[in-house]
Amino acid sequence: MSPTDADSARYPASGLTVHLLGRPRIDVDGAPGYRYRSRKSWALLAFLLLSERAPTRSRLASLLFAEADDPLGALRWCLAEIRRALGPAAVLDGDPVRISLPHGATVDVDVLVRGHWSAAIQLPGLGSDLLDGIGIAHAEAFESWLLSERRRVAAASESILHEAAVGLLARGELDRARELAVRAAVMSPLDENIQALLIRLYRLSGDDDAARRQYDAWSAVAERELGAPPGAPVLLAMREGPRAARETPAASLHAVTEAGSAAVSAGALAAGVASFENAVVLADRSGADSDRIQARLVLAEALIHTLGGLDEAGITTLNEAERIAVASGDRDATTRVQAEVGYVDFLRARYDRAERSLGQVLDEETASASVRAKAMTYLGSVASDRADYPRAVDLLTDAVERSHSVGEPRREAFGLSMLGRVSLLRGDLVEATETLERAIDLGARDHWLSFLPWPQALLGQAWLGLGDLDAAHRTLDQSFARACQIGDPCWEGISARGLALLAEARDDPDRALSLLLDARTRANRLADPYVWLDVYILDALCEMGRRHAHPQTAAWAEAMLDRASRTGMRELTVRALLHRADSRVPGDAEAAVLLAADIDNPRLVPLVAAVGETSHPGSHGRAMS
């Protein structure tokens, strides 16, 4: 018997909570609500709630009910059961099918990815699998989509535990912070930043023995699993100690800060950081909130924007600055902190968290023009990483104009480089060359030599796409040489990727593969790499491996899919699925078609069409509708 809307009349419009983490359930005012009769109803509800675009009925029928005698009839039955559970105030109708929950309703996944950490850590399913125990037979495309979403939710859980631990640390709640840091370390045992946080918490609480045991344990794991000793974040954490016990020279705050700036400019990062840490102690002694905030902002920016891989310590310092700014009502300082936090989350591919911080900056009416331009630049970069290209272009174009109007040529150049990257990724190579040349010219005129390898590497790839191998060679060689001289891992990685593609274009596949593997090693040698770049290099490895039948191709594709899907890199997830579909992994071709429909990139169209023609053409036709 089909469920009826009348049965849901007993549920009020408010107090509805949808739990998708762990064993799924629906609560109404804290009490258990309607229990679905079909697992496919849970699958359908999750797909509707988590999809970025409303799906058509034919797509849903193909995705979940292809084996039914009447796929559209089976879909209607499940939609009716979902309505019964959500109550009469919910809207679930149309073609495409649109869902709108009652006012005041809560979805735990939404709290996890977009809410404040203080709310997210209270979720009963935090750390559990999405739709735990739900599997759908004969629905390979849905299972492939679900696996990607589970990876993304797992990454969000790790991020929120880490963010909450840092937030509690800033509040001085060391015991609670340590509990969450331990949970995060269990979920992500090879994340050096979480190890650094845990060691820092032990040191700040005065438990030096525990800090040493944690350091020794991580050293053994790092050597065994990563083939490297502990990195800069862990070494810096081992230097940590209760600030009240630090010896600080008698000097003015201005003099100490000035000395730190001079040291960082000269390349002496350790000495500069030590000076800025002393400035924080001096500012705390002065008791002036403005000094305490400013000292922490200066320290955090030094940690984040230098080449030492010290973003973790920078985030901790930013959280301290934010706590003081909020308590003192300094909204300008709060927006500055949020913009920097958003930047770090962007680099680490914690895109939902980055959008939350950067969106708050743009929503703040009192934010300065400079901070707004910064937030818009980073938000546009996030959209580009996630393959939301129209939004990226709008944001970055606006950011470039705003940066120019406030006289910040370096941010203007960075925005132009990201705009040029969008054109490159979408195959508009002439537009890419023009925009990237503008970025290079602007950076050179402002003597921002440490930035130039990034747009040069992208420009070299654009020249390669246009078939001008000589121009590509000149540009990429210069980019790589500058990147190595500076010692920037990201710039070295992106340049080496371009040189690898150039080597293949010149019929030297062995050298091309060697350069690509080296590019990935370079890009990831610090604990705080640009995560998108690693996946972008993996994409090139997979493409090259498929062309030359390399035995490691399947492993590269699996690693690419894991990283791309965990972080929400939509186009790179599609590309990873296409690489795996080439090996006939069930469901990946259909899932690629499904996800590609939401991406505005002409370059994807022939790739998706090609894989659609070579595996299960009947199901593809339904999925594309």
Coordinates of C-alpha atoms in Angstrom, one line a residue:
M1 CA 0.0 0.0 0.0
S2 CA 1.4 3.4 -0.9
P3 CA 2.0 5.8 2.1
T4 CA -0.4 8.7 2.3
D5 CA 0.1 12.4 3.1
A6 CA -2.7 12.2 5.7
D7 CA -0.6 9.9 7.9
S8 CA 2.0 12.7 8.4
A9 CA -0.6 15.2 9.9
R10 CA 0.5 14.3 13.4
Y11 CA 3.9 15.7 12.8
P12 CA 4.4 19.4 13.6
A13 CA 6.2 21.8 11.2
S14 CA 8.9 22.6 13.7
G15 CA 11.3 20.3 15.7
L16 CA 12.1 18.1 12.7
T17 CA 15.6 16.7 12.6
V18 CA 16.9 14.5 9.8
H19 CA 19.9 12.3 10.8
L20 CA 21.9 11.1 7.9
L21 CA 25.1 10.4 9.8
G22 CA 25.2 6.9 11.2
R23 CA 22.0 4.8 11.1
P24 CA 19.6 7.3 9.5
R25 CA 16.5 8.4 11.3
I26 CA 14.0 11.2 11.6
D27 CA 13.2 12.8 15.0
V28 CA 10.2 15.0 15.7
D29 CA 10.6 17.2 18.8
G30 CA 13.2 14.8 20.1
A31 CA 11.1 11.7 19.7
P32 CA 11.4 9.1 16.9
G33 CA 9.4 9.9 13.8
Y34 CA 8.2 7.8 10.9
R35 CA 10.4 4.8 10.1
Y36 CA 10.9 4.3 6.4
R37 CA 9.9 0.9 5.0
S38 CA 12.3 1.1 2.1
R39 CA 16.1 1.7 2.2
K40 CA 15.6 3.4 -1.2
S41 CA 13.6 6.1 0.5
W42 CA 16.6 7.0 2.6
A43 CA 18.8 6.8 -0.4
L44 CA 16.5 9.1 -2.3
L45 CA 16.1 11.6 0.5
A46 CA 19.9 11.8 1.0
F47 CA 20.4 12.3 -2.8
L48 CA 17.8 15.1 -2.9
L49 CA 19.2 16.9 0.2
L50 CA 22.9 16.7 -0.8
S51 CA 22.7 17.3 -4.6
E52 CA 23.6 20.8 -5.7
R53 CA 21.0 20.9 -8.4
A54 CA 17.5 19.5 -8.4
P55 CA 17.5 16.2 -10.4
T56 CA 14.9 15.2 -13.0
R57 CA 12.5 12.4 -12.3
S58 CA 13.9 10.4 -15.2
R59 CA 17.4 10.7 -13.7
L60 CA 16.2 9.6 -10.2
A61 CA 14.3 6.6 -11.8
S62 CA 17.5 5.6 -13.7
L63 CA 19.7 6.0 -10.6
L64 CA 17.7 4.0 -8.0
F65 CA 14.9 2.1 -9.8
A66 CA 16.2 1.0 -13.1
E67 CA 15.6 -2.7 -12.3
A68 CA 11.9 -2.1 -11.4
D69 CA 9.1 -3.0 -13.8
D70 CA 7.8 0.6 -13.5
P71 CA 10.8 2.8 -12.5
L72 CA 8.7 6.1 -12.4
G73 CA 6.0 4.4 -10.4
A74 CA 8.5 3.1 -7.8
L75 CA 10.0 6.6 -7.6
R76 CA 6.5 8.1 -6.9
W77 CA 6.0 5.5 -4.1
C78 CA 9.3 6.5 -2.4
L79 CA 8.6 10.3 -2.8
A80 CA 5.2 9.7 -1.1
E81 CA 6.9 7.9 1.8
I82 CA 9.4 10.7 2.2
R83 CA 6.5 13.2 2.3
R84 CA 4.9 11.2 5.0
A85 CA 8.0 11.3 7.2
L86 CA 8.8 15.0 6.7
G87 CA 5.2 16.2 7.4
P88 CA 2.7 18.4 5.5
A89 CA 4.8 21.5 5.8
A90 CA 7.6 20.0 3.7
V91 CA 7.6 20.6 -0.1
L92 CA 8.7 17.7 -2.3
D93 CA 7.4 17.9 -5.9
G94 CA 8.0 18.9 -9.4
D95 CA 10.2 17.8 -12.3
P96 CA 13.0 18.4 -11.6
V97 CA 12.2 17.3 -8.0
R98 CA 12.7 20.0 -5.5
I99 CA 12.7 19.6 -1.7
S100 CA 12.1 22.2 0.9
L101 CA 12.0 21.3 4.6
P102 CA 9.7 22.9 7.2
H103 CA 10.9 26.1 8.9
G104 CA 13.2 25.2 11.8
A105 CA 14.0 21.7 10.4
T106 CA 17.6 20.5 10.8
V107 CA 19.7 18.2 8.7
D108 CA 22.8 16.9 10.6
V109 CA 25.0 16.9 7.5
D110 CA 24.2 20.6 6.9
V111 CA 25.2 21.4 10.5
L112 CA 28.4 19.5 10.0
V113 CA 29.5 21.3 6.8
R114 CA 28.1 24.8 7.4
G115 CA 27.4 25.2 11.1
H116 CA 29.6 26.5 13.9
W117 CA 31.9 23.9 15.4
S118 CA 30.2 24.3 18.8
A119 CA 27.0 22.9 17.3
A120 CA 28.6 20.3 15.0
I121 CA 30.5 18.5 17.8
Q122 CA 27.2 17.9 19.5
L123 CA 25.8 15.8 16.6
P124 CA 25.1 12.3 17.7
G125 CA 26.4 10.8 14.4
L126 CA 29.6 12.8 14.3
G127 CA 32.4 10.6 12.9
S128 CA 29.9 7.9 11.6
D129 CA 29.4 7.0 8.0
L130 CA 26.8 8.7 5.9
L131 CA 23.7 6.4 5.7
D132 CA 25.5 3.7 7.6
G133 CA 24.2 0.3 6.8
I134 CA 22.3 1.5 3.7
G135 CA 23.3 -0.3 0.5
I136 CA 21.3 -0.4 -2.7
A137 CA 21.6 -3.5 -4.9
H138 CA 21.6 -3.1 -8.7
A139 CA 22.3 0.7 -8.4
E140 CA 26.0 1.0 -9.1
A141 CA 25.9 4.7 -10.1
F142 CA 24.2 5.5 -6.8
E143 CA 26.7 3.4 -4.8
S144 CA 29.5 5.3 -6.5
W145 CA 27.9 8.6 -5.7
L146 CA 27.3 7.5 -2.1
L147 CA 31.0 6.4 -1.7
S148 CA 32.1 9.9 -2.8
E149 CA 29.7 11.6 -0.4
R150 CA 30.8 9.3 2.5
R151 CA 34.4 10.4 1.8
R152 CA 33.4 14.0 1.8
V153 CA 31.4 13.7 5.0
A154 CA 34.2 11.8 6.7
A155 CA 36.6 14.6 5.8
A156 CA 34.2 17.2 7.1
S157 CA 34.0 15.3 10.4
E158 CA 37.8 15.3 10.7
S159 CA 37.9 19.0 9.9
I160 CA 35.2 19.9 12.4
L161 CA 37.0 18.0 15.2
H162 CA 40.2 19.7 14.4
E163 CA 38.5 23.1 14.2
A164 CA 36.7 22.6 17.5
A165 CA 39.9 21.5 19.2
V166 CA 41.7 24.7 18.0
G167 CA 38.7 26.8 19.1
L168 CA 38.6 25.3 22.6
L169 CA 42.4 25.8 22.8
A170 CA 41.8 29.5 22.1
R171 CA 39.3 29.5 25.0
G172 CA 41.8 27.9 27.3
E173 CA 39.8 24.7 27.6
L174 CA 42.8 22.4 27.1
D175 CA 41.2 19.1 28.4
R176 CA 38.2 19.3 26.1
A177 CA 40.4 20.4 23.2
R178 CA 42.7 17.4 23.8
E179 CA 39.8 15.0 23.8
L180 CA 38.7 16.2 20.3
A181 CA 42.2 16.3 19.0
V182 CA 42.7 12.6 20.0
R183 CA 39.4 11.8 18.1
A184 CA 40.7 13.7 15.1
A185 CA 44.0 11.9 15.2
V186 CA 42.2 8.5 15.3
M187 CA 40.2 9.5 12.2
S188 CA 43.2 10.8 10.3
P189 CA 46.3 9.1 11.7
L190 CA 48.7 10.5 9.1
D191 CA 47.7 14.2 9.3
E192 CA 50.8 15.9 10.7
N193 CA 48.9 19.0 11.6
I194 CA 46.7 17.1 14.0
Q195 CA 49.7 15.6 15.6
A196 CA 51.2 19.0 16.0
L197 CA 48.0 20.3 17.6
L198 CA 47.9 17.3 20.0
I199 CA 51.6 17.9 21.0
R200 CA 51.0 21.6 21.5
L201 CA 48.0 20.9 23.8
Y202 CA 50.2 18.6 25.9
R203 CA 52.9 21.2 26.1
L204 CA 50.6 24.0 27.0
S205 CA 49.0 22.0 29.8
G206 CA 52.5 21.3 31.2
D207 CA 52.5 17.5 30.4
D208 CA 55.9 17.4 28.7
D209 CA 56.2 13.6 29.1
A210 CA 53.0 13.1 27.2
A211 CA 54.2 15.5 24.5
R212 CA 57.5 13.6 24.2
R213 CA 55.7 10.3 23.9
Q214 CA 53.4 11.7 21.2
Y215 CA 56.4 13.1 19.4
D216 CA 58.3 9.8 19.5
A217 CA 55.2 7.8 18.4
W218 CA 54.6 10.2 15.5
S219 CA 58.3 10.1 14.5
A220 CA 58.1 6.3 14.2
V221 CA 54.9 6.5 12.1
A222 CA 56.2 9.3 9.9
E223 CA 59.4 7.4 9.1
R224 CA 57.5 4.1 8.5
E225 CA 54.5 5.4 6.5
L226 CA 55.7 8.7 5.0
G227 CA 59.5 8.1 4.8
A228 CA 60.2 11.4 6.4
P229 CA 61.1 12.8 9.9
P230 CA 58.6 15.1 11.7
G231 CA 58.1 18.3 9.9
A232 CA 58.1 22.0 10.9
P233 CA 54.6 22.0 12.5
V234 CA 55.5 19.3 15.0
L235 CA 58.9 20.8 15.7
L236 CA 57.4 24.1 16.4
A237 CA 54.7 22.5 18.7
M238 CA 57.5 20.9 20.7
R239 CA 58.8 24.4 21.4
E240 CA 55.5 25.4 22.8
G241 CA 55.0 26.2 26.5
P242 CA 52.8 28.1 28.9
R243 CA 53.1 31.7 27.9
A244 CA 53.3 33.0 31.4
A245 CA 56.5 31.0 31.9
R246 CA 58.3 32.5 28.8
E247 CA 61.2 34.8 29.3
T248 CA 60.7 37.9 27.3
P249 CA 63.3 40.6 26.9
A250 CA 62.5 44.1 28.1
A251 CA 61.7 46.0 24.9
S252 CA 58.9 48.0 23.3
L253 CA 56.2 46.1 21.4
H254 CA 57.0 48.1 18.3
A255 CA 60.7 47.3 18.5
V256 CA 60.1 43.6 18.9
T257 CA 57.6 43.5 16.0
E258 CA 59.9 45.5 13.8
A259 CA 62.7 43.0 14.5
G260 CA 60.5 40.1 13.7
S261 CA 59.5 41.7 10.4
A262 CA 63.1 42.3 9.5
A263 CA 64.1 38.7 10.2
V264 CA 61.2 37.3 8.2
S265 CA 62.1 39.6 5.2
A266 CA 65.7 38.4 5.4
G267 CA 64.6 34.7 5.3
A268 CA 65.2 34.0 9.0
L269 CA 61.8 32.6 9.7
A270 CA 62.6 31.0 13.1
A271 CA 64.1 34.2 14.4
G272 CA 61.2 36.2 13.1
V273 CA 58.6 33.9 14.6
A274 CA 60.4 34.0 17.9
S275 CA 60.2 37.8 17.9
F276 CA 56.5 37.8 17.0
E277 CA 55.9 35.3 19.8
N278 CA 57.6 37.7 22.2
A279 CA 55.5 40.5 20.9
V280 CA 52.4 38.5 21.8
V281 CA 53.7 38.1 25.4
L282 CA 54.4 41.8 25.7
A283 CA 51.0 42.7 24.3
D284 CA 49.3 40.4 26.8
R285 CA 51.2 42.1 29.6
S286 CA 50.1 45.5 28.4
G287 CA 46.5 44.4 28.6
A288 CA 45.4 46.5 25.6
D289 CA 43.1 44.4 23.4
S290 CA 44.1 46.2 20.2
D291 CA 47.8 45.4 20.9
R292 CA 46.9 41.8 21.8
I293 CA 44.9 41.3 18.6
Q294 CA 47.5 43.0 16.3
A295 CA 50.4 41.1 17.7
R296 CA 48.6 37.8 17.1
L297 CA 47.6 38.8 13.5
V298 CA 51.2 39.7 12.7
L299 CA 52.4 36.4 14.1
A300 CA 49.7 34.4 12.3
E301 CA 50.4 36.0 8.9
A302 CA 54.1 35.3 9.3
L303 CA 53.3 31.6 10.0
I304 CA 50.8 31.2 7.2
H305 CA 52.3 33.2 4.4
T306 CA 55.9 32.1 4.6
L307 CA 57.4 28.9 3.3
G308 CA 57.8 26.9 6.5
G309 CA 54.6 24.9 6.4
L310 CA 53.4 26.4 9.7
D311 CA 49.7 27.0 8.9
E312 CA 48.6 24.9 11.9
A313 CA 50.3 27.3 14.4
G314 CA 49.0 30.2 12.4
I315 CA 45.4 28.9 12.7
T316 CA 45.8 28.5 16.5
T317 CA 47.0 32.1 16.8
L318 CA 44.2 33.4 14.6
N319 CA 41.6 31.7 16.9
E320 CA 43.2 33.5 19.9
A321 CA 43.0 36.8 18.0
E322 CA 39.3 36.1 17.1
R323 CA 38.3 35.3 20.6
I324 CA 39.8 38.6 21.9
A325 CA 38.3 40.6 19.0
V326 CA 34.8 39.2 19.6
A327 CA 35.0 39.8 23.3
S328 CA 36.1 43.4 22.8
G329 CA 33.7 44.1 20.0
D330 CA 36.4 44.7 17.4
R331 CA 34.5 43.7 14.3
D332 CA 37.2 44.9 11.9
A333 CA 39.7 42.6 13.5
T334 CA 37.2 39.8 13.4
T335 CA 36.8 40.1 9.7
R336 CA 40.6 40.1 9.2
V337 CA 40.9 36.9 11.1
Q338 CA 38.0 35.3 9.2
A339 CA 39.6 36.1 5.9
E340 CA 42.9 34.5 6.9
V341 CA 41.2 31.5 8.3
G342 CA 39.3 31.2 5.0
Y343 CA 42.5 31.3 3.1
V344 CA 44.0 28.4 5.1
D345 CA 40.9 26.4 4.7
F346 CA 41.0 27.1 0.9
L347 CA 44.6 25.7 0.7
R348 CA 43.6 22.6 2.7
A349 CA 40.5 22.0 0.5
R350 CA 38.2 22.5 3.5
Y351 CA 35.9 24.4 1.1
D352 CA 32.7 24.4 3.1
R353 CA 34.5 25.8 6.1
A354 CA 36.3 28.4 3.9
E355 CA 33.0 29.5 2.3
R356 CA 31.6 29.9 5.8
S357 CA 34.4 32.2 7.0
L358 CA 34.7 34.2 3.8
G359 CA 31.0 34.5 3.4
Q360 CA 30.8 36.0 6.9
V361 CA 33.4 38.6 5.9
L362 CA 31.3 39.6 2.9
D363 CA 28.1 39.7 5.0
E364 CA 29.8 42.1 7.5
E365 CA 28.9 45.7 6.5
T366 CA 31.7 47.2 8.5
A367 CA 34.4 45.1 6.8
S368 CA 37.0 47.3 5.1
A369 CA 37.3 47.5 1.3
S370 CA 40.7 45.8 1.5
V371 CA 39.4 42.8 3.6
R372 CA 36.4 42.5 1.4
A373 CA 38.6 42.3 -1.7
K374 CA 40.7 39.7 0.0
A375 CA 37.7 37.5 1.0
M376 CA 36.3 37.8 -2.5
T377 CA 39.6 36.7 -4.1
Y378 CA 39.8 33.6 -1.9
L379 CA 36.1 32.8 -2.3
G380 CA 36.5 33.0 -6.0
S381 CA 39.5 30.7 -5.8
V382 CA 37.4 28.2 -3.7
A383 CA 34.7 28.3 -6.4
S384 CA 37.3 27.6 -9.0
D385 CA 38.7 24.6 -7.1
R386 CA 35.2 23.2 -6.8
A387 CA 34.6 23.7 -10.6
D388 CA 31.8 26.3 -10.0
Y389 CA 33.2 28.3 -12.8
P390 CA 30.5 30.9 -13.5
R391 CA 30.5 31.9 -9.8
A392 CA 34.3 31.9 -9.8
V393 CA 34.5 34.2 -12.7
D394 CA 32.0 36.6 -11.2
L395 CA 33.8 36.7 -7.8
L396 CA 37.3 37.0 -9.2
T397 CA 36.4 39.7 -11.7
D398 CA 34.8 41.7 -8.9
A399 CA 37.8 41.0 -6.6
V400 CA 40.3 42.2 -9.3
E401 CA 38.4 45.4 -9.7
R402 CA 38.1 46.0 -6.0
S403 CA 41.8 45.2 -5.4
H404 CA 42.7 47.7 -8.1
S405 CA 40.5 50.4 -6.6
V406 CA 42.1 50.1 -3.1
G407 CA 45.6 50.1 -4.6
E408 CA 46.6 46.5 -3.9
P409 CA 48.4 45.3 -7.0
R410 CA 49.6 42.0 -5.5
R411 CA 46.1 40.9 -4.7
E412 CA 45.0 42.1 -8.1
A413 CA 47.7 40.0 -9.7
F414 CA 46.7 36.9 -7.7
G415 CA 43.1 37.4 -8.7
L416 CA 44.1 37.7 -12.4
S417 CA 46.1 34.5 -12.1
M418 CA 43.1 32.6 -10.7
L419 CA 40.9 34.0 -13.5
G420 CA 43.5 32.9 -16.0
R421 CA 43.4 29.4 -14.4
V422 CA 39.6 29.2 -14.9
S423 CA 40.1 30.0 -18.6
L424 CA 42.8 27.4 -18.9
L425 CA 40.8 24.7 -17.2
R426 CA 37.8 25.4 -19.5
G427 CA 39.9 25.4 -22.6
D428 CA 39.6 29.1 -23.5
L429 CA 43.4 29.2 -24.1
V430 CA 43.6 32.6 -25.8
E431 CA 41.7 34.3 -23.0
A432 CA 44.0 32.4 -20.5
T433 CA 47.2 33.7 -22.1
E434 CA 45.9 37.3 -22.1
T435 CA 44.8 37.2 -18.5
L436 CA 47.9 35.4 -17.2
E437 CA 50.2 37.8 -19.0
R438 CA 48.4 40.7 -17.3
A439 CA 49.0 38.9 -13.9
I440 CA 52.7 38.4 -14.7
D441 CA 53.2 42.0 -15.8
L442 CA 51.4 43.4 -12.7
G443 CA 53.4 41.1 -10.4
A444 CA 56.7 42.1 -12.1
R445 CA 56.0 45.8 -11.9
D446 CA 55.3 45.4 -8.1
H447 CA 58.6 43.4 -7.7
W448 CA 56.6 40.4 -6.4
L449 CA 59.1 37.9 -7.7
S450 CA 58.0 35.1 -5.4
F451 CA 54.6 35.1 -7.0
L452 CA 55.6 35.0 -10.7
P453 CA 56.3 31.2 -11.0
W454 CA 52.5 30.5 -10.5
P455 CA 51.1 32.5 -13.4
Q456 CA 54.1 31.6 -15.5
A457 CA 53.5 27.9 -15.0
L458 CA 49.8 28.3 -16.0
L459 CA 50.8 30.4 -19.0
G460 CA 53.3 27.7 -20.1
Q461 CA 50.5 25.1 -20.0
A462 CA 48.3 27.5 -22.1
W463 CA 51.0 27.9 -24.7
L464 CA 51.3 24.1 -24.7
G465 CA 47.6 23.8 -25.4
L466 CA 47.9 26.2 -28.2
G467 CA 50.7 24.1 -29.8
D468 CA 53.5 26.7 -29.3
L469 CA 56.1 24.3 -27.7
D470 CA 58.9 26.9 -27.9
A471 CA 56.9 29.5 -25.9
A472 CA 55.8 26.8 -23.5
H473 CA 59.4 25.7 -23.0
R474 CA 60.7 29.2 -22.3
T475 CA 57.9 30.0 -19.9
L476 CA 57.9 26.8 -18.0
D477 CA 61.7 26.7 -17.7
Q478 CA 61.7 30.2 -16.2
S479 CA 58.9 29.3 -13.9
F480 CA 60.6 26.2 -12.6
A481 CA 64.0 27.9 -12.1
R482 CA 62.4 30.7 -10.1
A483 CA 60.3 28.3 -8.0
C484 CA 63.4 26.3 -7.1
Q485 CA 65.4 29.5 -6.3
I486 CA 62.6 30.6 -4.0
G487 CA 62.0 27.1 -2.6
D488 CA 58.2 27.2 -2.9
P489 CA 56.9 23.6 -3.1
C490 CA 53.6 24.5 -4.8
W491 CA 55.2 26.6 -7.5
E492 CA 57.8 23.9 -8.1
G493 CA 55.0 21.3 -8.4
I494 CA 52.9 23.2 -10.9
S495 CA 55.9 24.1 -13.0
A496 CA 57.2 20.5 -13.0
R497 CA 53.7 19.3 -14.1
G498 CA 53.9 21.6 -17.1
L499 CA 57.4 20.5 -18.0
A500 CA 56.2 16.9 -17.8
L501 CA 53.4 17.6 -20.3
L502 CA 55.9 19.4 -22.5
A503 CA 58.2 16.3 -22.4
E504 CA 55.4 14.1 -23.5
A505 CA 54.4 16.4 -26.3
R506 CA 58.0 16.1 -27.5
D507 CA 57.7 12.3 -27.5
D508 CA 59.7 11.6 -24.3
P509 CA 57.1 9.7 -22.2
D510 CA 59.7 8.3 -19.8
R511 CA 61.0 11.7 -18.8
A512 CA 57.4 13.0 -18.7
L513 CA 56.4 10.4 -16.1
S514 CA 59.6 11.0 -14.1
L515 CA 58.9 14.7 -14.0
L516 CA 55.2 14.2 -13.0
L517 CA 56.2 11.9 -10.1
D518 CA 58.8 14.5 -9.0
A519 CA 56.2 17.2 -9.3
R520 CA 53.9 15.5 -6.8
T521 CA 56.8 14.9 -4.4
R522 CA 57.8 18.6 -4.6
A523 CA 54.2 19.8 -4.1
N524 CA 53.6 17.7 -1.0
R525 CA 56.9 18.0 0.8
L526 CA 55.5 20.3 3.5
A527 CA 52.6 19.5 5.9
D528 CA 50.5 22.3 4.5
P529 CA 50.4 21.8 0.7
Y530 CA 47.8 23.2 -1.7
V531 CA 45.6 20.1 -1.9
W532 CA 44.0 21.0 -5.2
L533 CA 47.4 21.0 -6.9
D534 CA 48.2 17.5 -5.7
V535 CA 44.9 16.2 -7.3
Y536 CA 45.6 18.2 -10.4
I537 CA 49.0 16.5 -10.7
L538 CA 47.3 13.1 -10.1
D539 CA 45.0 13.8 -13.0
A540 CA 47.9 14.3 -15.3
L541 CA 49.5 11.1 -14.0
C542 CA 46.2 9.2 -14.7
E543 CA 45.9 10.6 -18.2
M544 CA 49.5 9.8 -19.0
G545 CA 49.2 6.3 -17.4
R546 CA 46.2 5.5 -19.5
R547 CA 47.8 6.6 -22.7
H548 CA 50.9 4.5 -22.0
A549 CA 49.2 1.6 -20.2
H550 CA 51.3 2.2 -17.0
P551 CA 50.6 -0.5 -14.3
Q552 CA 50.2 2.2 -11.5
T553 CA 47.3 3.9 -13.3
A554 CA 44.6 2.3 -11.3
A555 CA 46.3 3.1 -8.0
W556 CA 46.7 6.8 -9.1
A557 CA 43.1 6.9 -10.1
E558 CA 42.0 5.5 -6.7
A559 CA 44.1 8.1 -4.8
M560 CA 42.8 10.8 -7.0
L561 CA 39.2 9.8 -6.4
D562 CA 39.7 9.6 -2.7
R563 CA 41.2 13.1 -2.4
A564 CA 38.9 14.8 -4.9
S565 CA 35.7 13.3 -3.5
R566 CA 36.7 13.9 0.1
T567 CA 37.1 17.6 -0.5
G568 CA 34.3 18.3 -3.0
M569 CA 36.5 19.0 -6.1
R570 CA 33.7 18.3 -8.5
E571 CA 35.4 18.3 -11.9
L572 CA 38.4 16.4 -10.6
T573 CA 36.1 13.9 -9.0
V574 CA 34.4 13.4 -12.4
R575 CA 37.8 13.0 -14.0
A576 CA 38.9 10.4 -11.4
L577 CA 35.7 8.5 -12.1
L578 CA 36.4 8.6 -15.8
H579 CA 39.9 7.3 -15.2
R580 CA 38.5 4.4 -13.1
A581 CA 35.7 3.8 -15.6
D582 CA 38.4 3.1 -18.2
S583 CA 39.3 0.1 -16.0
R584 CA 35.6 -1.0 -16.0
V585 CA 34.9 -0.2 -12.3
P586 CA 31.1 -0.8 -12.0
G587 CA 29.1 2.4 -11.7
D588 CA 31.9 4.9 -12.2
A589 CA 30.9 5.8 -15.7
E590 CA 27.3 6.4 -14.8
A591 CA 28.3 8.4 -11.7
A592 CA 30.7 10.5 -13.8
V593 CA 27.8 11.3 -16.2
L594 CA 25.6 12.2 -13.3
L595 CA 28.1 14.6 -11.6
A596 CA 29.3 16.2 -14.9
A597 CA 25.8 17.5 -15.6
D598 CA 26.3 20.1 -13.0
I599 CA 29.7 21.4 -14.3
D600 CA 29.9 24.2 -16.9
N601 CA 33.0 23.1 -18.7
P602 CA 33.0 22.4 -22.5
R603 CA 36.1 20.3 -22.1
L604 CA 34.3 17.7 -20.1
V605 CA 31.5 17.1 -22.6
P606 CA 33.5 14.9 -25.1
L607 CA 35.2 13.0 -22.3
V608 CA 31.9 12.1 -20.7
A609 CA 30.3 11.3 -24.0
A610 CA 33.1 9.0 -24.9
V611 CA 32.9 7.0 -21.7
G612 CA 29.1 6.9 -22.1
E613 CA 29.4 5.2 -25.4
T614 CA 31.8 2.5 -24.3
S615 CA 30.0 1.1 -21.2
H616 CA 26.3 0.5 -20.4
P617 CA 24.9 2.8 -23.0
G618 CA 21.3 2.1 -22.0
S619 CA 21.7 3.3 -18.5
H620 CA 23.7 6.3 -19.6
G621 CA 20.8 7.5 -21.8
R622 CA 18.5 7.5 -18.8
A623 CA 21.0 9.2 -16.5
M624 CA 21.6 12.0 -19.0
S625 CA 17.9 12.9 -19.3

